[in-house]
Amino acid sequence: MHRFVRDSFWGRALYHFSGHKVFSHPEEHPDYVIPEKYLNDFHQKDFEKEEINAIGEDERPSSESTSSNGEIVAVKGDPLVVSWEGEDDPENPYNWPLYQKVFFIFEICFLTTTVYMGSAIYTPGIQEIMIEFNIDRVKATLPLTMFVIGYGLGPMVFSPMSENAIFGRTSIYIVTLFIFFILQIPTALAKNIASLSVLRFLGGIFASPCLATGGASIMDVIGMPYGPVGIAAWSLGAVCGPSLGPLIGSILTVRGGWRWTFWLLCISSGSLFLVLSFFLPESYGKTLLYRKAQRLRAVTGNHEITSEGHIENNKLTTRELAIETLWRPIEISIVEPVVLLINLYIALVYSILYLWFEAYPIVFLETKHFTLVELGVSYVSIIIGICTAAALYIPVVYRIFTKKLLTGQAVVPEVFIPTAIVGGVLMPIGIIIFAWTASKDIVWVGPIIGGAVFAAGAFLIFQTLFNYLGMSFYRYLASVFAGNDLFRSIIAGVFPLFGAPLFNNLKTDKFPVAWGSMILAFLTMLMIAIPVLFYLNGPKLRARSKFAGDGQ
């Protein structure tokens, strides 16, 4: 695990503070053999060759040419682009040992679950907040909305930054996690709803990087064949986190009051900061090569050594770089029909998931007369539905995607769409079961089953459409996920504000959430048309895109 500590936040800090003596890299070791192409005398050896000097600008090779005797020579003025030292270079995250990849994915998943849990962890204490601050339920729900909107806006800055070789992933994760940890202290001590809402908004912003970039981090280390399996593991934390929050929050609210939900977030995020700042390594290939190019420059004195990240940044001014970095997620979300439609679909699914935080109390507290802790336990049905869907999804996606790629067969993104259609059908079924079994004279297991069926469908939609985006726009994965995060978070964030009125204004004496839920069921039925459209016309839509890859 030396590499993990060396490339971690504090490992990098010690590396610089020690003058590169602590946690030095292979290029800085005395026994390192510098590849000949990076040496000054090699780069300058044939500069006087007339045939090379005579080559026009448009015809000049990129960095190397071959002389008549077969010797590779460098071309004057061309950069020497640093790459990995062979296909089995241990510094390449794709070549990490399996146990290191598993540990890295676990770290990202645990980070995602922790911060996602923070969105709804305080909701069991809403009644206490209403009494303490003398406010109505809508105002007491506002901190949930502000947190969700915050972690929708944050990735619009942090995720594109993580695609810039200067920053990479790890430094952004660690710095924002530390700020999130500090913000929990004033949040737990808030004296009014205004300060609580503002602090929750800021907390959401600094909780956000892993929520959009986590999937890109997974893809940094496992590559395309196993990508869907890795993203499925990460998404388990992402989707289960909001449902796990009320369970833990209900226990804390009963035992210590609503403020203890934020003290727990403070303790958990602070502990996670200590661990990850020492053991979460940089995984972004462009950043690792950027740093390697800097080290090779120092060792060889050859300042023409560069990397893909250097070249990308040197093409743009600071202003242009900022515009491209910040505008890209918005541009992809707006101009790409595929991305826009998927964002709308996932936003609807996510919104219904957050509406459950209003519907479940109506059903289980007011109608079924559960205790607050029993209400928290009822959310486990969502987690069970998600885990059941994952247990079925992972073997299927391995067979239809991973196995085919490993055997050299061509795979297109539309391979995921049939599973998405299955998920799209399960969601309205789950909502309808939940709606018409939420009655005082029907056993409580009915809405529990409905919630689980909906959650299973929601997980399948998340996974298949995320993978469809990942295959179609893999070169801008963090930006695509950032745009998706913005859409789903802003739309889902405002849904809880009108959740209680939606259900209460349409309720009947026997079925308190039936007609409000049916509106959501009808919407999910209409949205099934989106994966059907992709299944029929996906290749044509992707062919028109300037951001999409070939999907192979």
Coordinates of C-alpha atoms in Angstrom, one line a residue:
M1 CA 0.0 0.0 0.0
H2 CA 3.0 2.3 -0.3
R3 CA 1.7 3.7 -3.5
F4 CA -1.6 4.6 -1.8
V5 CA 0.1 6.6 1.0
R6 CA 2.6 8.1 -1.4
D7 CA -0.1 9.5 -3.7
S8 CA -2.5 10.5 -1.0
F9 CA -3.1 14.0 0.1
W10 CA -0.7 14.0 3.1
G11 CA 1.7 11.8 1.2
R12 CA 2.0 14.5 -1.5
A13 CA 2.3 17.1 1.2
L14 CA 5.2 15.3 2.8
Y15 CA 6.8 14.7 -0.6
H16 CA 6.9 18.4 -1.3
F17 CA 7.9 19.5 2.3
S18 CA 10.8 17.1 2.3
G19 CA 12.2 18.3 -1.0
H20 CA 11.1 15.1 -2.7
K21 CA 13.1 12.9 -0.3
V22 CA 10.1 11.3 1.4
F23 CA 7.8 9.2 -0.8
S24 CA 10.0 9.8 -3.9
H25 CA 8.9 8.3 -7.2
P26 CA 10.7 5.7 -9.4
E27 CA 12.0 8.5 -11.7
E28 CA 13.8 10.0 -8.8
H29 CA 15.6 6.9 -7.6
P30 CA 19.3 6.5 -8.4
D31 CA 18.8 3.2 -10.2
Y32 CA 16.1 4.5 -12.5
V33 CA 17.1 4.2 -16.2
I34 CA 15.7 7.2 -18.0
P35 CA 14.2 6.3 -21.4
E36 CA 16.5 7.6 -24.1
K37 CA 13.9 9.7 -25.8
Y38 CA 13.6 11.9 -22.8
L39 CA 17.3 12.8 -22.7
N40 CA 18.6 16.2 -24.0
D41 CA 21.4 14.8 -26.2
F42 CA 19.1 12.3 -27.8
H43 CA 16.5 15.0 -28.5
Q44 CA 19.0 17.2 -30.1
K45 CA 21.1 14.6 -31.9
D46 CA 19.7 15.0 -35.4
F47 CA 18.5 18.6 -35.2
E48 CA 20.7 19.6 -38.1
K49 CA 19.1 17.1 -40.5
E50 CA 18.0 19.1 -43.5
E51 CA 15.2 16.7 -44.4
I52 CA 13.6 17.2 -40.9
N53 CA 14.0 21.0 -41.0
A54 CA 12.4 21.0 -44.5
I55 CA 9.2 19.4 -43.3
G56 CA 6.3 21.8 -43.4
E57 CA 4.3 22.7 -40.3
D58 CA 1.2 20.8 -41.4
E59 CA 3.2 17.6 -42.3
R60 CA 5.5 17.5 -39.2
P61 CA 5.3 14.3 -37.1
S62 CA 3.9 14.8 -33.6
S63 CA 7.1 14.0 -31.6
E64 CA 9.2 11.4 -33.2
S65 CA 10.3 10.3 -36.7
T66 CA 12.3 7.3 -38.1
S67 CA 15.5 7.8 -39.9
S68 CA 16.7 5.8 -42.9
N69 CA 18.5 3.3 -40.7
G70 CA 15.4 2.7 -38.5
E71 CA 16.6 4.8 -35.6
I72 CA 14.0 6.8 -33.8
V73 CA 14.9 10.5 -33.7
A74 CA 13.2 13.5 -32.2
V75 CA 11.9 16.3 -34.3
K76 CA 12.9 19.9 -33.5
G77 CA 10.2 21.8 -31.6
D78 CA 7.9 18.9 -31.1
P79 CA 7.0 18.0 -27.5
L80 CA 8.0 14.7 -25.9
V81 CA 4.7 13.5 -24.5
V82 CA 5.1 11.3 -21.4
S83 CA 3.2 8.0 -21.4
W84 CA 3.1 4.9 -19.3
E85 CA 6.2 2.7 -19.4
G86 CA 4.6 -0.2 -21.2
E87 CA 1.3 -1.9 -20.9
D88 CA 2.2 -3.4 -17.5
D89 CA 3.5 -0.2 -15.9
P90 CA 2.5 -0.5 -12.1
E91 CA 2.0 3.2 -11.9
N92 CA -1.0 3.0 -14.2
P93 CA -4.1 2.6 -12.1
Y94 CA -5.4 0.0 -14.5
N95 CA -2.5 -2.2 -13.5
W96 CA -3.0 -1.9 -9.7
P97 CA -3.4 -5.3 -8.0
L98 CA -7.0 -6.5 -7.5
Y99 CA -7.0 -6.0 -3.7
Q100 CA -5.9 -2.4 -4.2
K101 CA -8.6 -1.7 -6.7
V102 CA -11.2 -3.2 -4.3
F103 CA -9.9 -1.1 -1.4
F104 CA -10.0 2.0 -3.5
I105 CA -13.6 1.3 -4.7
F106 CA -14.6 0.7 -1.1
E107 CA -13.2 4.0 -0.1
I108 CA -15.1 5.9 -2.8
C109 CA -18.3 4.0 -2.0
F110 CA -18.0 4.6 1.8
L111 CA -17.4 8.3 1.1
T112 CA -20.4 8.5 -1.2
T113 CA -22.7 6.7 1.3
T114 CA -21.6 9.0 4.2
V115 CA -22.2 12.3 2.5
Y116 CA -25.4 11.0 0.7
M117 CA -26.7 9.9 4.1
G118 CA -26.4 13.5 5.3
S119 CA -29.1 14.6 3.0
A120 CA -32.1 13.1 4.8
I121 CA -30.6 12.1 8.2
Y122 CA -32.2 14.9 10.0
T123 CA -35.8 14.4 8.6
P124 CA -37.0 12.2 11.5
G125 CA -36.4 15.3 13.7
I126 CA -38.5 17.7 11.5
Q127 CA -41.3 17.7 14.1
E128 CA -38.8 18.8 16.8
I129 CA -37.4 21.5 14.6
M130 CA -41.0 22.8 13.9
I131 CA -41.6 23.1 17.6
E132 CA -38.2 24.6 18.6
F133 CA -38.1 27.2 15.8
N134 CA -41.9 27.7 15.7
I135 CA -42.2 27.1 12.0
D136 CA -44.4 25.1 9.7
R137 CA -43.5 21.8 8.0
V138 CA -42.5 23.3 4.6
K139 CA -39.9 25.6 6.3
A140 CA -38.6 22.7 8.4
T141 CA -38.1 20.7 5.2
L142 CA -36.2 23.5 3.6
P143 CA -32.7 22.4 4.9
L144 CA -33.2 19.1 3.1
T145 CA -34.0 21.0 -0.1
M146 CA -31.0 23.3 0.3
F147 CA -28.6 20.4 0.9
V148 CA -29.8 18.6 -2.2
I149 CA -29.6 21.7 -4.3
G150 CA -26.1 22.4 -2.9
Y151 CA -24.8 19.0 -4.0
G152 CA -26.3 19.6 -7.4
L153 CA -24.5 22.9 -7.9
G154 CA -21.1 21.8 -6.4
P155 CA -20.1 19.3 -9.1
M156 CA -20.6 21.9 -11.8
V157 CA -17.3 23.3 -10.5
F158 CA -15.6 20.4 -8.8
S159 CA -16.2 17.7 -11.4
P160 CA -14.7 19.6 -14.4
M161 CA -11.8 20.6 -12.1
S162 CA -11.2 16.9 -11.5
E163 CA -10.8 16.4 -15.3
N164 CA -8.0 19.0 -15.4
A165 CA -4.6 17.4 -14.9
I166 CA -3.5 20.1 -12.6
F167 CA -6.0 19.2 -9.9
G168 CA -6.9 15.6 -10.3
R169 CA -9.5 13.8 -8.1
T170 CA -7.9 13.2 -4.7
S171 CA -7.1 16.8 -3.6
I172 CA -10.6 17.9 -4.4
Y173 CA -12.1 15.0 -2.5
I174 CA -10.0 15.7 0.6
V175 CA -10.2 19.5 0.8
T176 CA -14.0 19.5 0.3
L177 CA -14.5 16.7 2.8
F178 CA -12.6 18.6 5.4
I179 CA -14.8 21.7 4.8
F180 CA -17.9 19.5 5.0
F181 CA -16.7 18.1 8.3
I182 CA -16.1 21.6 9.8
L183 CA -19.5 22.8 8.6
Q184 CA -21.3 20.2 10.6
I185 CA -20.3 21.9 13.9
P186 CA -22.2 25.2 13.3
T187 CA -25.0 23.2 11.7
A188 CA -25.5 21.2 14.9
L189 CA -25.4 24.5 16.9
A190 CA -27.8 26.5 14.6
K191 CA -30.2 28.8 16.4
N192 CA -32.8 29.4 13.7
I193 CA -34.0 28.0 10.4
A194 CA -32.3 30.6 8.3
S195 CA -28.8 29.7 9.5
L196 CA -29.6 26.0 9.4
S197 CA -30.7 26.3 5.7
V198 CA -27.7 28.3 4.7
L199 CA -25.3 25.9 6.4
R200 CA -27.0 22.9 4.9
F201 CA -26.7 24.5 1.4
L202 CA -22.9 25.0 2.0
G203 CA -22.6 21.5 3.4
G204 CA -24.3 20.1 0.2
I205 CA -21.8 22.0 -2.0
F206 CA -18.8 20.6 -0.2
A207 CA -20.3 17.1 0.0
S208 CA -20.8 17.0 -3.7
P209 CA -17.6 16.0 -5.5
C210 CA -17.9 12.2 -4.9
L211 CA -21.6 12.3 -5.8
A212 CA -20.8 13.1 -9.4
T213 CA -17.1 12.2 -9.8
G214 CA -17.2 8.9 -7.9
G215 CA -18.2 7.0 -11.0
A216 CA -15.4 8.6 -12.9
S217 CA -13.0 7.6 -10.2
I218 CA -14.2 4.0 -10.4
M219 CA -13.6 4.0 -14.1
D220 CA -10.0 5.3 -13.5
V221 CA -9.0 2.0 -12.1
I222 CA -11.1 -0.8 -13.7
G223 CA -11.5 0.2 -17.3
M224 CA -14.4 -0.3 -19.7
P225 CA -15.1 -4.1 -19.5
Y226 CA -15.7 -4.1 -15.8
G227 CA -17.0 -0.5 -15.6
P228 CA -20.7 -1.4 -15.2
V229 CA -19.9 -3.7 -12.3
G230 CA -17.8 -1.1 -10.6
I231 CA -20.3 1.7 -11.1
A232 CA -23.0 -0.7 -9.7
A233 CA -21.0 -1.1 -6.5
W234 CA -20.5 2.6 -6.2
S235 CA -24.2 3.3 -6.9
L236 CA -25.3 1.0 -4.1
G237 CA -23.8 3.5 -1.7
A238 CA -25.2 6.4 -3.7
V239 CA -28.7 5.1 -3.8
C240 CA -28.8 3.5 -0.3
G241 CA -27.3 6.5 1.4
P242 CA -30.5 8.7 1.4
S243 CA -32.6 5.8 2.7
L244 CA -30.0 4.9 5.4
G245 CA -30.2 8.4 6.7
P246 CA -33.7 8.4 8.2
L247 CA -33.0 5.0 9.9
I248 CA -30.0 6.3 11.7
G249 CA -31.6 9.8 12.2
S250 CA -34.7 8.3 13.8
I251 CA -32.6 6.5 16.5
L252 CA -30.5 9.6 17.1
T253 CA -33.5 11.9 17.3
V254 CA -35.2 9.6 19.9
R255 CA -32.1 9.2 22.0
G256 CA -30.5 12.6 21.8
G257 CA -32.6 15.1 19.7
W258 CA -32.3 16.3 16.1
R259 CA -29.0 18.1 16.7
W260 CA -27.3 14.7 17.2
T261 CA -27.9 13.8 13.6
F262 CA -25.4 16.5 12.6
W263 CA -22.9 15.6 15.4
L264 CA -22.9 12.1 14.0
L265 CA -22.2 13.5 10.5
C266 CA -19.4 15.6 12.1
I267 CA -17.8 12.5 13.7
S268 CA -18.2 10.3 10.7
S269 CA -16.9 12.8 8.1
G270 CA -14.0 13.8 10.4
S271 CA -13.0 10.2 10.9
L272 CA -13.3 9.6 7.1
F273 CA -11.2 12.6 6.4
L274 CA -8.4 11.2 8.6
V275 CA -8.4 7.9 6.9
L276 CA -8.8 9.0 3.3
S277 CA -6.3 11.8 3.5
F278 CA -3.6 9.1 4.2
F279 CA -5.0 6.3 2.1
L280 CA -6.9 7.7 -0.9
P281 CA -4.4 7.9 -3.8
E282 CA -4.7 9.9 -7.0
S283 CA -6.3 7.8 -9.7
Y284 CA -6.7 10.2 -12.7
G285 CA -4.3 9.1 -15.4
K286 CA -3.8 12.5 -16.9
T287 CA -2.8 13.9 -13.5
L288 CA -0.4 11.1 -12.8
L289 CA 1.3 11.6 -16.2
Y290 CA 1.3 15.4 -15.6
R291 CA 3.3 14.9 -12.4
K292 CA 5.5 12.3 -14.0
A293 CA 6.4 14.8 -16.8
Q294 CA 7.3 17.4 -14.2
R295 CA 9.6 14.9 -12.5
L296 CA 11.3 13.9 -15.7
R297 CA 11.9 17.6 -16.6
A298 CA 13.6 18.0 -13.2
V299 CA 15.7 14.8 -13.6
T300 CA 16.8 15.3 -17.2
G301 CA 16.7 19.1 -17.5
N302 CA 14.8 18.6 -20.7
H303 CA 11.9 21.1 -20.6
E304 CA 10.4 19.9 -23.8
I305 CA 9.1 16.9 -21.9
T306 CA 5.4 17.3 -21.5
S307 CA 2.1 15.4 -21.0
E308 CA -1.4 15.4 -22.5
G309 CA -2.5 17.5 -19.5
H310 CA 0.2 20.1 -20.1
I311 CA -0.8 20.4 -23.8
E312 CA -4.5 20.8 -23.0
N313 CA -3.8 23.5 -20.5
N314 CA -1.3 25.3 -22.7
K315 CA -3.7 25.6 -25.6
L316 CA -6.0 27.9 -23.5
T317 CA -5.6 31.1 -21.6
T318 CA -6.7 31.1 -17.9
R319 CA -10.0 32.7 -18.9
E320 CA -10.6 30.2 -21.7
L321 CA -9.7 27.3 -19.4
A322 CA -12.1 28.5 -16.7
I323 CA -14.9 28.9 -19.3
E324 CA -14.3 25.5 -20.8
T325 CA -14.0 23.8 -17.4
L326 CA -17.2 25.4 -16.0
W327 CA -19.3 25.5 -19.1
R328 CA -18.7 21.9 -20.3
P329 CA -21.2 20.2 -18.0
I330 CA -23.9 22.7 -18.9
E331 CA -23.2 22.5 -22.6
I332 CA -23.3 18.7 -22.7
S333 CA -26.5 18.7 -20.7
I334 CA -28.2 21.2 -23.0
V335 CA -27.0 20.4 -26.5
E336 CA -27.0 16.6 -26.2
P337 CA -30.6 15.2 -26.6
V338 CA -29.5 11.9 -25.1
V339 CA -28.0 13.5 -22.0
L340 CA -30.9 15.9 -21.6
L341 CA -33.6 13.1 -21.7
I342 CA -31.6 10.8 -19.4
N343 CA -31.1 13.7 -17.0
L344 CA -34.9 14.4 -16.9
Y345 CA -35.7 10.7 -16.4
I346 CA -33.2 10.2 -13.6
A347 CA -34.3 13.5 -12.0
L348 CA -37.9 12.2 -11.9
V349 CA -36.8 8.9 -10.3
Y350 CA -34.7 10.7 -7.8
S351 CA -37.5 13.2 -7.0
I352 CA -39.9 10.3 -6.2
L353 CA -37.3 8.8 -3.9
Y354 CA -37.1 12.0 -2.0
L355 CA -40.9 12.3 -1.9
W356 CA -40.9 9.0 0.1
F357 CA -39.5 11.1 3.0
E358 CA -42.9 12.8 3.0
A359 CA -45.1 9.8 2.1
Y360 CA -43.6 7.3 4.5
P361 CA -44.4 9.4 7.6
I362 CA -48.0 9.9 6.4
V363 CA -48.4 6.1 5.9
F364 CA -46.4 4.7 8.8
L365 CA -46.7 7.3 11.5
E366 CA -50.2 8.8 10.9
T367 CA -51.9 5.8 9.3
K368 CA -50.1 2.7 10.7
H369 CA -49.2 4.4 14.0
F370 CA -45.5 3.3 13.9
T371 CA -43.1 4.7 16.4
L372 CA -40.3 7.1 15.1
V373 CA -37.7 4.3 15.2
E374 CA -40.1 1.9 13.4
L375 CA -40.6 4.5 10.7
G376 CA -36.8 4.6 10.3
V377 CA -36.7 0.9 9.9
S378 CA -39.4 1.0 7.2
Y379 CA -36.9 2.8 4.9
V380 CA -34.9 -0.4 5.0
S381 CA -37.4 -1.7 2.4
I382 CA -35.9 0.7 -0.1
I383 CA -32.4 -0.7 0.7
I384 CA -33.6 -4.3 0.3
G385 CA -35.2 -3.5 -3.1
I386 CA -31.9 -1.9 -4.2
C387 CA -29.8 -4.8 -3.1
T388 CA -32.1 -7.3 -4.6
A389 CA -32.0 -5.5 -8.0
A390 CA -28.2 -5.3 -7.7
A391 CA -27.9 -9.0 -7.1
L392 CA -29.8 -9.7 -10.3
Y393 CA -28.3 -6.9 -12.3
I394 CA -24.6 -7.5 -11.9
P395 CA -24.6 -11.1 -13.3
V396 CA -26.8 -9.9 -16.2
V397 CA -24.6 -7.0 -17.1
Y398 CA -21.5 -9.2 -16.8
R399 CA -23.0 -11.6 -19.3
I400 CA -24.3 -9.1 -21.8
F401 CA -21.4 -6.6 -21.6
T402 CA -18.3 -7.5 -19.7
K403 CA -18.0 -11.1 -21.1
K404 CA -18.5 -9.9 -24.7
L405 CA -15.8 -7.2 -24.4
L406 CA -13.3 -9.6 -22.9
T407 CA -13.9 -12.0 -25.8
G408 CA -13.3 -9.2 -28.4
Q409 CA -17.0 -8.8 -29.4
A410 CA -18.3 -5.4 -30.3
V411 CA -20.7 -3.9 -27.8
V412 CA -22.9 -0.8 -28.2
P413 CA -24.4 1.3 -25.4
E414 CA -27.9 0.2 -26.3
V415 CA -27.1 -3.2 -24.8
F416 CA -28.2 -1.7 -21.4
I417 CA -31.6 -0.4 -22.6
P418 CA -33.7 -3.6 -22.3
T419 CA -32.8 -3.7 -18.6
A420 CA -33.7 0.0 -18.3
I421 CA -37.1 -0.8 -19.8
V422 CA -37.6 -3.5 -17.1
G423 CA -36.7 -0.9 -14.4
G424 CA -39.1 1.6 -16.0
V425 CA -41.9 -0.9 -15.7
L426 CA -41.2 -1.9 -12.2
M427 CA -41.3 1.6 -10.9
P428 CA -45.0 2.4 -11.6
I429 CA -45.9 -1.1 -10.3
G430 CA -44.2 -0.4 -7.0
I431 CA -45.8 3.0 -6.7
I432 CA -49.3 1.6 -7.4
I433 CA -48.8 -1.2 -4.8
F434 CA -47.6 1.5 -2.3
A435 CA -50.5 3.7 -3.1
W436 CA -53.4 1.2 -2.7
T437 CA -52.1 -0.7 0.3
A438 CA -51.4 2.3 2.5
S439 CA -54.6 2.0 4.4
K440 CA -55.3 1.5 8.1
D441 CA -57.2 -1.7 7.5
I442 CA -54.5 -3.3 5.3
V443 CA -51.4 -4.9 6.8
W444 CA -48.3 -2.8 6.8
V445 CA -46.3 -5.2 4.7
G446 CA -48.1 -3.9 1.5
P447 CA -46.5 -0.5 1.2
I448 CA -43.2 -2.0 2.3
I449 CA -43.3 -4.3 -0.7
G450 CA -44.4 -1.4 -2.9
G451 CA -41.4 0.7 -1.8
A452 CA -39.0 -2.2 -2.4
V453 CA -40.4 -2.9 -5.9
F454 CA -40.1 0.8 -6.8
A455 CA -36.5 0.9 -5.4
A456 CA -35.5 -2.1 -7.5
G457 CA -36.8 -0.4 -10.6
A458 CA -35.1 2.9 -9.7
F459 CA -31.8 1.1 -9.2
L460 CA -32.1 -0.5 -12.6
I461 CA -32.8 2.8 -14.2
F462 CA -29.9 4.5 -12.5
Q463 CA -27.5 1.8 -13.4
T464 CA -28.4 1.2 -17.0
L465 CA -28.8 4.9 -17.9
F466 CA -25.5 5.8 -16.1
N467 CA -23.8 3.1 -18.0
Y468 CA -25.4 4.2 -21.3
L469 CA -24.0 7.7 -20.6
G470 CA -20.6 6.3 -19.5
M471 CA -20.2 4.3 -22.8
S472 CA -21.5 7.1 -25.0
F473 CA -19.6 10.0 -23.4
Y474 CA -16.7 8.3 -21.7
R475 CA -14.2 11.1 -22.6
Y476 CA -16.1 13.6 -20.5
L477 CA -17.5 11.3 -17.9
A478 CA -17.1 13.6 -14.8
S479 CA -18.7 16.5 -16.7
V480 CA -21.6 14.3 -17.9
F481 CA -22.2 13.0 -14.4
A482 CA -21.9 16.6 -13.0
G483 CA -24.6 17.8 -15.3
N484 CA -26.8 14.8 -14.4
D485 CA -26.2 15.6 -10.7
L486 CA -27.3 19.2 -11.2
F487 CA -30.5 18.2 -13.0
R488 CA -31.6 15.5 -10.6
S489 CA -30.6 17.4 -7.4
I490 CA -32.3 20.7 -8.2
I491 CA -35.5 19.0 -9.3
A492 CA -35.5 16.4 -6.5
G493 CA -34.5 19.0 -4.0
V494 CA -37.7 21.0 -4.4
F495 CA -40.1 18.0 -4.5
P496 CA -40.1 17.5 -0.7
L497 CA -41.4 21.1 -0.3
F498 CA -44.7 20.3 -1.9
G499 CA -44.7 16.6 -1.0
A500 CA -47.0 16.8 2.0
P501 CA -49.5 19.2 0.2
L502 CA -49.5 16.8 -2.8
F503 CA -50.5 13.8 -0.7
N504 CA -52.7 15.7 1.8
N505 CA -54.8 17.6 -0.7
L506 CA -55.6 14.5 -2.7
K507 CA -56.1 12.0 0.2
T508 CA -59.2 10.1 1.0
D509 CA -60.1 8.8 4.4
K510 CA -59.2 5.2 3.5
F511 CA -56.2 5.9 1.2
P512 CA -54.2 8.9 2.4
V513 CA -51.5 8.8 -0.3
A514 CA -53.2 6.9 -3.2
W515 CA -54.1 9.7 -5.6
G516 CA -51.0 11.7 -5.0
S517 CA -48.9 8.6 -5.7
M518 CA -50.9 7.8 -8.8
I519 CA -49.8 11.1 -10.4
L520 CA -46.2 9.9 -9.9
A521 CA -47.1 6.5 -11.3
F522 CA -48.6 8.1 -14.4
L523 CA -45.4 10.2 -14.9
T524 CA -43.2 7.1 -14.6
M525 CA -45.3 5.3 -17.2
L526 CA -44.9 8.2 -19.7
M527 CA -41.1 8.3 -19.1
I528 CA -40.8 4.6 -20.2
A529 CA -40.8 6.1 -23.7
I530 CA -37.3 7.5 -23.2
P531 CA -35.4 4.1 -23.0
V532 CA -37.6 2.8 -25.8
L533 CA -36.5 5.8 -27.9
F534 CA -32.9 5.1 -27.2
Y535 CA -33.3 1.4 -28.0
L536 CA -34.8 2.3 -31.4
N537 CA -32.7 5.4 -32.3
G538 CA -29.7 5.4 -30.0
P539 CA -27.0 5.0 -32.7
K540 CA -28.4 7.8 -34.8
L541 CA -28.6 10.2 -31.8
R542 CA -25.0 9.4 -30.8
A543 CA -23.7 9.7 -34.3
R544 CA -24.8 13.4 -34.4
S545 CA -22.9 14.2 -31.1
K546 CA -19.6 16.0 -31.0
F547 CA -19.0 14.7 -27.4
A548 CA -19.9 11.0 -27.8
G549 CA -17.3 8.3 -28.4
D550 CA -17.9 5.3 -30.6
G551 CA -19.0 3.3 -27.6
Q552 CA -16.9 0.3 -28.5

